[in-house]
């Protein structure tokens, strides 16, 4: 296998990714997707009052002090057609507590 001659894309500039936030204090987590730069989406979660992550951090000074952009990780990637499906699958597998108030399509094939 040949190594790529391209430099790796820094994680902050990656797009079409599924990401996970894990609170450094209480381990509450959130799974989301973005088609935009990952770094921009992380910044929005830490500053936007409508974000479930922001709301979690606003409720606890200890969580707020313990968390930073390092609490976010990329867990999957895709393209414009697969990224939402991958996000839904990861939410089903991880069962993140901060996603509970968000409605997602149930992919189970119960008969």
Backbone as JSON Lines, residues from 0, in Angstrom:
{"i":0,"aa":"X","n":[0.84,-1.17,0.0],"ca":[0.0,0.0,0.0],"c":[0.89,1.24,0.0]}
{"i":1,"aa":"X","n":[0.57,2.18,-0.86],"ca":[1.33,3.42,-0.94],"c":[0.82,4.43,0.06]}
{"i":2,"aa":"X","n":[1.73,5.17,0.65],"ca":[1.34,6.25,1.54],"c":[0.91,7.45,0.72]}
{"i":3,"aa":"X","n":[-0.05,8.19,1.22],"ca":[-0.52,9.38,0.53],"c":[0.53,10.47,0.6]}
{"i":4,"aa":"X","n":[0.67,11.23,-0.49],"ca":[1.6,12.35,-0.48],"c":[0.94,13.62,0.04]}
{"i":5,"aa":"X","n":[-0.36,13.55,0.26],"ca":[-1.08,14.71,0.79],"c":[-0.91,14.79,2.3]}
{"i":6,"aa":"X","n":[-0.86,16.01,2.81],"ca":[-0.85,16.21,4.25],"c":[-2.24,15.88,4.78]}
{"i":7,"aa":"X","n":[-2.31,15.3,5.99],"ca":[-3.64,15.03,6.56],"c":[-4.37,16.34,6.86]}
{"i":8,"aa":"X","n":[-5.67,16.31,6.7],"ca":[-6.49,17.48,6.98],"c":[-6.63,17.6,8.49]}
{"i":9,"aa":"X","n":[-6.3,18.77,9.07],"ca":[-6.49,18.94,10.52],"c":[-7.94,18.68,10.9]}
{"i":10,"aa":"X","n":[-8.17,18.1,12.07],"ca":[-9.53,17.71,12.44],"c":[-10.48,18.9,12.47]}
{"i":11,"aa":"X","n":[-10.01,20.1,12.81],"ca":[-10.87,21.28,12.85],"c":[-11.4,21.66,11.46]}
{"i":12,"aa":"X","n":[-10.7,21.25,10.41],"ca":[-11.09,21.59,9.04],"c":[-11.82,20.46,8.33]}
{"i":13,"aa":"X","n":[-12.0,19.34,9.0],"ca":[-12.72,18.23,8.37],"c":[-14.21,18.54,8.35]}
{"i":14,"aa":"X","n":[-14.87,18.06,7.31],"ca":[-16.31,18.27,7.17],"c":[-16.97,16.93,6.84]}
{"i":15,"aa":"X","n":[-18.3,16.91,6.85],"ca":[-19.08,15.69,6.64],"c":[-18.67,14.63,7.67]}
{"i":16,"aa":"X","n":[-18.78,15.02,8.94],"ca":[-18.37,14.12,10.02],"c":[-19.48,13.93,11.04]}
{"i":17,"aa":"X","n":[-19.43,12.81,11.73],"ca":[-20.25,12.57,12.91],"c":[-19.3,12.76,14.09]}
{"i":18,"aa":"X","n":[-19.74,13.5,15.09],"ca":[-18.87,13.8,16.22],"c":[-19.58,13.47,17.53]}
{"i":19,"aa":"X","n":[-18.76,13.33,18.56],"ca":[-19.3,13.03,19.89],"c":[-18.67,13.99,20.89]}
{"i":20,"aa":"X","n":[-19.52,14.55,21.74],"ca":[-19.08,15.36,22.87],"c":[-19.25,14.51,24.12]}
{"i":21,"aa":"X","n":[-18.21,14.44,24.96],"ca":[-18.31,13.76,26.24],"c":[-17.86,14.73,27.32]}
{"i":22,"aa":"X","n":[-18.74,15.02,28.25],"ca":[-18.42,15.94,29.33],"c":[-17.27,15.37,30.16]}
{"i":23,"aa":"X","n":[-16.24,16.18,30.37],"ca":[-15.06,15.73,31.1],"c":[-15.34,15.49,32.58]}
{"i":24,"aa":"X","n":[-16.43,16.02,33.08],"ca":[-16.75,15.85,34.5],"c":[-17.74,14.72,34.75]}
{"i":25,"aa":"X","n":[-18.86,14.72,34.02],"ca":[-19.93,13.78,34.35],"c":[-20.18,12.72,33.27]}
{"i":26,"aa":"X","n":[-19.43,12.77,32.18],"ca":[-19.55,11.81,31.07],"c":[-20.86,11.87,30.3]}
{"i":27,"aa":"X","n":[-21.68,12.91,30.52],"ca":[-22.86,13.09,29.67],"c":[-22.35,13.26,28.25]}
{"i":28,"aa":"X","n":[-23.06,12.71,27.28],"ca":[-22.55,12.83,25.92],"c":[-23.65,13.24,24.94]}
{"i":29,"aa":"X","n":[-23.19,13.64,23.77],"ca":[-24.04,14.12,22.68],"c":[-23.4,13.66,21.38]}
{"i":30,"aa":"X","n":[-24.21,13.22,20.44],"ca":[-23.73,12.84,19.12],"c":[-24.4,13.74,18.1]}
{"i":31,"aa":"X","n":[-23.62,14.28,17.19],"ca":[-24.16,15.15,16.15],"c":[-23.42,14.96,14.85]}
{"i":32,"aa":"X","n":[-23.89,15.65,13.82],"ca":[-23.22,15.61,12.52],"c":[-23.1,17.02,11.99]}
{"i":33,"aa":"X","n":[-22.11,17.23,11.17],"ca":[-21.97,18.51,10.48],"c":[-21.4,18.29,9.1]}
{"i":34,"aa":"X","n":[-21.89,19.07,8.18],"ca":[-21.35,19.06,6.82],"c":[-20.31,20.17,6.68]}
{"i":35,"aa":"X","n":[-20.28,21.06,7.68],"ca":[-19.34,22.18,7.68],"c":[-18.06,21.8,8.41]}
{"i":36,"aa":"X","n":[-17.14,22.74,8.55],"ca":[-15.9,22.46,9.27],"c":[-16.22,22.08,10.71]}
{"i":37,"aa":"X","n":[-15.6,21.02,11.18],"ca":[-15.8,20.51,12.53],"c":[-15.48,21.58,13.58]}
{"i":38,"aa":"X","n":[-14.41,22.33,13.4],"ca":[-14.02,23.35,14.36],"c":[-15.07,24.44,14.53]}
{"i":39,"aa":"X","n":[-15.74,24.8,13.45],"ca":[-16.81,25.81,13.52],"c":[-17.98,25.27,14.33]}
{"i":40,"aa":"X","n":[-18.33,24.0,14.1],"ca":[-19.46,23.42,14.82],"c":[-19.16,23.31,16.32]}
{"i":41,"aa":"X","n":[-17.94,22.93,16.66],"ca":[-17.55,22.85,18.07],"c":[-17.68,24.22,18.72]}
{"i":42,"aa":"X","n":[-17.17,25.25,18.04],"ca":[-17.25,26.62,18.56],"c":[-18.72,27.02,18.78]}
{"i":43,"aa":"X","n":[-19.6,26.66,17.85],"ca":[-21.02,26.99,18.0],"c":[-21.62,26.33,19.24]}
{"i":44,"aa":"X","n":[-21.29,25.06,19.47],"ca":[-21.83,24.37,20.64],"c":[-21.4,25.03,21.94]}
{"i":45,"aa":"X","n":[-20.2,25.58,21.97],"ca":[-19.69,26.19,23.2],"c":[-20.18,27.62,23.39]}
{"i":46,"aa":"X","n":[-20.79,28.24,22.35],"ca":[-21.22,29.64,22.43],"c":[-22.71,29.87,22.2]}
{"i":47,"aa":"X","n":[-23.4,28.93,21.56],"ca":[-24.79,29.11,21.16],"c":[-25.74,28.63,22.26]}
{"i":48,"aa":"X","n":[-26.55,29.52,22.78],"ca":[-27.45,29.2,23.9],"c":[-28.51,28.17,23.54]}
{"i":49,"aa":"X","n":[-28.75,27.92,22.25],"ca":[-29.75,26.92,21.87],"c":[-29.16,25.51,21.79]}
{"i":50,"aa":"X","n":[-27.85,25.39,21.88],"ca":[-27.17,24.09,21.82],"c":[-27.43,23.29,23.09]}
{"i":51,"aa":"X","n":[-27.7,22.0,22.94],"ca":[-27.91,21.14,24.11],"c":[-26.62,21.02,24.92]}
{"i":52,"aa":"X","n":[-25.48,21.09,24.26],"ca":[-24.2,21.05,24.97],"c":[-24.03,22.33,25.8]}
{"i":53,"aa":"X","n":[-24.3,23.48,25.19],"ca":[-24.21,24.75,25.91],"c":[-25.13,24.73,27.13]}
{"i":54,"aa":"X","n":[-26.36,24.25,26.95],"ca":[-27.31,24.2,28.05],"c":[-26.81,23.29,29.17]}
{"i":55,"aa":"X","n":[-26.21,22.17,28.81],"ca":[-25.66,21.26,29.82],"c":[-24.56,21.97,30.61]}
{"i":56,"aa":"X","n":[-23.65,22.63,29.91],"ca":[-22.54,23.3,30.57],"c":[-23.01,24.5,31.4]}
{"i":57,"aa":"X","n":[-24.09,25.15,30.96],"ca":[-24.63,26.3,31.7],"c":[-25.27,25.88,33.03]}
{"i":58,"aa":"X","n":[-25.71,24.64,33.11],"ca":[-26.38,24.16,34.32],"c":[-25.41,23.77,35.42]}
{"i":59,"aa":"X","n":[-24.13,23.59,35.08],"ca":[-23.18,23.13,36.09],"c":[-21.84,23.85,35.92]}
{"i":60,"aa":"X","n":[-21.45,24.6,36.93],"ca":[-20.18,25.31,36.88],"c":[-19.01,24.32,36.8]}
{"i":61,"aa":"X","n":[-19.13,23.18,37.51],"ca":[-18.08,22.18,37.49],"c":[-17.89,21.59,36.08]}
{"i":62,"aa":"X","n":[-18.99,21.28,35.4],"ca":[-18.91,20.76,34.03],"c":[-18.33,21.82,33.1]}
{"i":63,"aa":"X","n":[-18.8,23.04,33.26],"ca":[-18.32,24.14,32.4],"c":[-16.82,24.33,32.54]}
{"i":64,"aa":"X","n":[-16.31,24.29,33.77],"ca":[-14.88,24.48,34.01],"c":[-14.05,23.31,33.5]}
{"i":65,"aa":"X","n":[-14.63,22.11,33.51],"ca":[-13.88,20.91,33.1],"c":[-13.86,20.71,31.59]}
{"i":66,"aa":"X","n":[-14.79,21.32,30.86],"ca":[-14.95,21.03,29.43],"c":[-14.29,22.08,28.55]}
{"i":67,"aa":"X","n":[-13.85,21.6,27.39],"ca":[-13.25,22.46,26.37],"c":[-13.48,21.79,25.01]}
{"i":68,"aa":"X","n":[-12.89,22.34,23.98],"ca":[-13.02,21.75,22.64],"c":[-12.4,20.35,22.59]}
{"i":69,"aa":"X","n":[-11.55,20.03,23.56],"ca":[-10.93,18.7,23.61],"c":[-11.94,17.6,23.96]}
{"i":70,"aa":"X","n":[-13.12,17.98,24.42],"ca":[-14.17,17.01,24.75],"c":[-14.92,16.52,23.51]}
{"i":71,"aa":"X","n":[-14.61,17.09,22.36],"ca":[-15.25,16.71,21.11],"c":[-14.32,15.8,20.31]}
{"i":72,"aa":"X","n":[-14.88,14.74,19.72],"ca":[-14.08,13.86,18.87],"c":[-14.89,13.48,17.63]}
{"i":73,"aa":"X","n":[-14.2,13.26,16.54],"ca":[-14.84,12.78,15.31],"c":[-14.93,11.26,15.42]}
{"i":74,"aa":"X","n":[-16.13,10.72,15.25],"ca":[-16.32,9.27,15.37],"c":[-16.67,8.59,14.06]}
{"i":75,"aa":"X","n":[-17.0,9.38,13.04],"ca":[-17.32,8.79,11.73],"c":[-17.28,9.9,10.69]}
{"i":76,"aa":"X","n":[-17.27,9.51,9.44],"ca":[-17.33,10.48,8.36],"c":[-18.14,9.89,7.23]}
{"i":77,"aa":"X","n":[-18.58,10.72,6.33],"ca":[-19.39,10.25,5.21],"c":[-19.44,11.3,4.13]}
{"i":78,"aa":"X","n":[-20.51,11.26,3.38],"ca":[-20.73,12.27,2.35],"c":[-22.12,12.86,2.57]}
{"i":79,"aa":"X","n":[-22.51,13.74,1.69],"ca":[-23.8,14.43,1.86],"c":[-24.98,13.47,1.97]}
{"i":80,"aa":"X","n":[-24.85,12.27,1.4],"ca":[-25.96,11.33,1.38],"c":[-25.97,10.39,2.58]}
{"i":81,"aa":"X","n":[-24.8,10.12,3.18],"ca":[-24.74,9.11,4.24],"c":[-24.57,9.68,5.64]}
{"i":82,"aa":"X","n":[-24.21,10.93,5.77],"ca":[-23.83,11.45,7.07],"c":[-24.99,11.46,8.07]}
{"i":83,"aa":"X","n":[-26.19,11.8,7.64],"ca":[-27.34,11.82,8.55],"c":[-27.69,10.4,9.01]}
{"i":84,"aa":"X","n":[-27.6,9.44,8.11],"ca":[-27.86,8.04,8.47],"c":[-26.82,7.56,9.48]}
{"i":85,"aa":"X","n":[-25.56,7.9,9.27],"ca":[-24.52,7.5,10.2],"c":[-24.73,8.14,11.57]}
{"i":86,"aa":"X","n":[-25.14,9.41,11.59],"ca":[-25.44,10.06,12.87],"c":[-26.54,9.3,13.6]}
{"i":87,"aa":"X","n":[-27.6,8.96,12.9],"ca":[-28.73,8.25,13.49],"c":[-28.29,6.9,14.06]}
{"i":88,"aa":"X","n":[-27.43,6.19,13.33],"ca":[-26.94,4.9,13.8],"c":[-26.1,5.07,15.07]}
{"i":89,"aa":"X","n":[-25.22,6.06,15.11],"ca":[-24.39,6.28,16.3],"c":[-25.24,6.69,17.5]}
{"i":90,"aa":"X","n":[-26.29,7.48,17.29],"ca":[-27.19,7.84,18.39],"c":[-27.87,6.59,18.94]}
{"i":91,"aa":"X","n":[-28.28,5.72,18.05],"ca":[-28.94,4.48,18.49],"c":[-27.97,3.6,19.28]}
{"i":92,"aa":"X","n":[-26.71,3.53,18.85],"ca":[-25.72,2.69,19.53],"c":[-25.24,3.29,20.85]}
{"i":93,"aa":"X","n":[-24.94,4.6,20.86],"ca":[-24.34,5.25,22.02],"c":[-25.38,5.63,23.07]}
{"i":94,"aa":"X","n":[-26.6,5.95,22.62],"ca":[-27.67,6.42,23.5],"c":[-27.23,7.62,24.34]}
{"i":95,"aa":"X","n":[-26.76,8.68,23.68],"ca":[-26.25,9.84,24.41],"c":[-27.37,10.58,25.14]}
{"i":96,"aa":"X","n":[-27.13,10.87,26.4],"ca":[-28.15,11.49,27.25],"c":[-28.55,12.89,26.78]}
{"i":97,"aa":"X","n":[-27.62,13.63,26.19],"ca":[-27.94,15.0,25.76],"c":[-28.72,15.03,24.45]}
{"i":98,"aa":"X","n":[-28.91,13.89,23.8],"ca":[-29.72,13.82,22.58],"c":[-31.16,13.41,22.88]}
{"i":99,"aa":"X","n":[-31.51,13.14,24.1],"ca":[-32.81,12.58,24.42],"c":[-33.98,13.42,23.94]}
{"i":100,"aa":"X","n":[-33.83,14.73,23.93],"ca":[-34.94,15.58,23.53],"c":[-35.03,15.79,22.03]}
{"i":101,"aa":"X","n":[-34.17,15.15,21.26],"ca":[-34.17,15.29,19.81],"c":[-34.84,14.07,19.19]}
{"i":102,"aa":"X","n":[-35.73,14.28,18.23],"ca":[-36.44,13.21,17.58],"c":[-35.63,12.69,16.4]}
{"i":103,"aa":"X","n":[-35.42,11.38,16.32],"ca":[-34.7,10.75,15.21],"c":[-35.53,9.62,14.66]}
{"i":104,"aa":"X","n":[-35.25,9.25,13.44],"ca":[-35.94,8.16,12.79],"c":[-35.5,6.85,13.42]}
{"i":105,"aa":"X","n":[-36.44,5.99,13.78],"ca":[-36.13,4.69,14.34],"c":[-35.77,3.75,13.19]}
{"i":106,"aa":"X","n":[-34.54,3.25,13.21],"ca":[-34.06,2.39,12.13],"c":[-34.24,0.9,12.43]}
{"i":107,"aa":"X","n":[-34.8,0.56,13.59],"ca":[-34.98,-0.84,13.92],"c":[-36.03,-1.46,13.01]}
{"i":108,"aa":"X","n":[-35.8,-2.7,12.71],"ca":[-36.72,-3.42,11.81],"c":[-37.5,-4.46,12.61]}
{"i":109,"aa":"X","n":[-38.16,-4.02,13.64],"ca":[-38.94,-4.94,14.46],"c":[-40.18,-5.36,13.7]}
{"i":110,"aa":"X","n":[-40.42,-6.64,13.69],"ca":[-41.59,-7.18,12.97],"c":[-42.53,-7.84,13.94]}
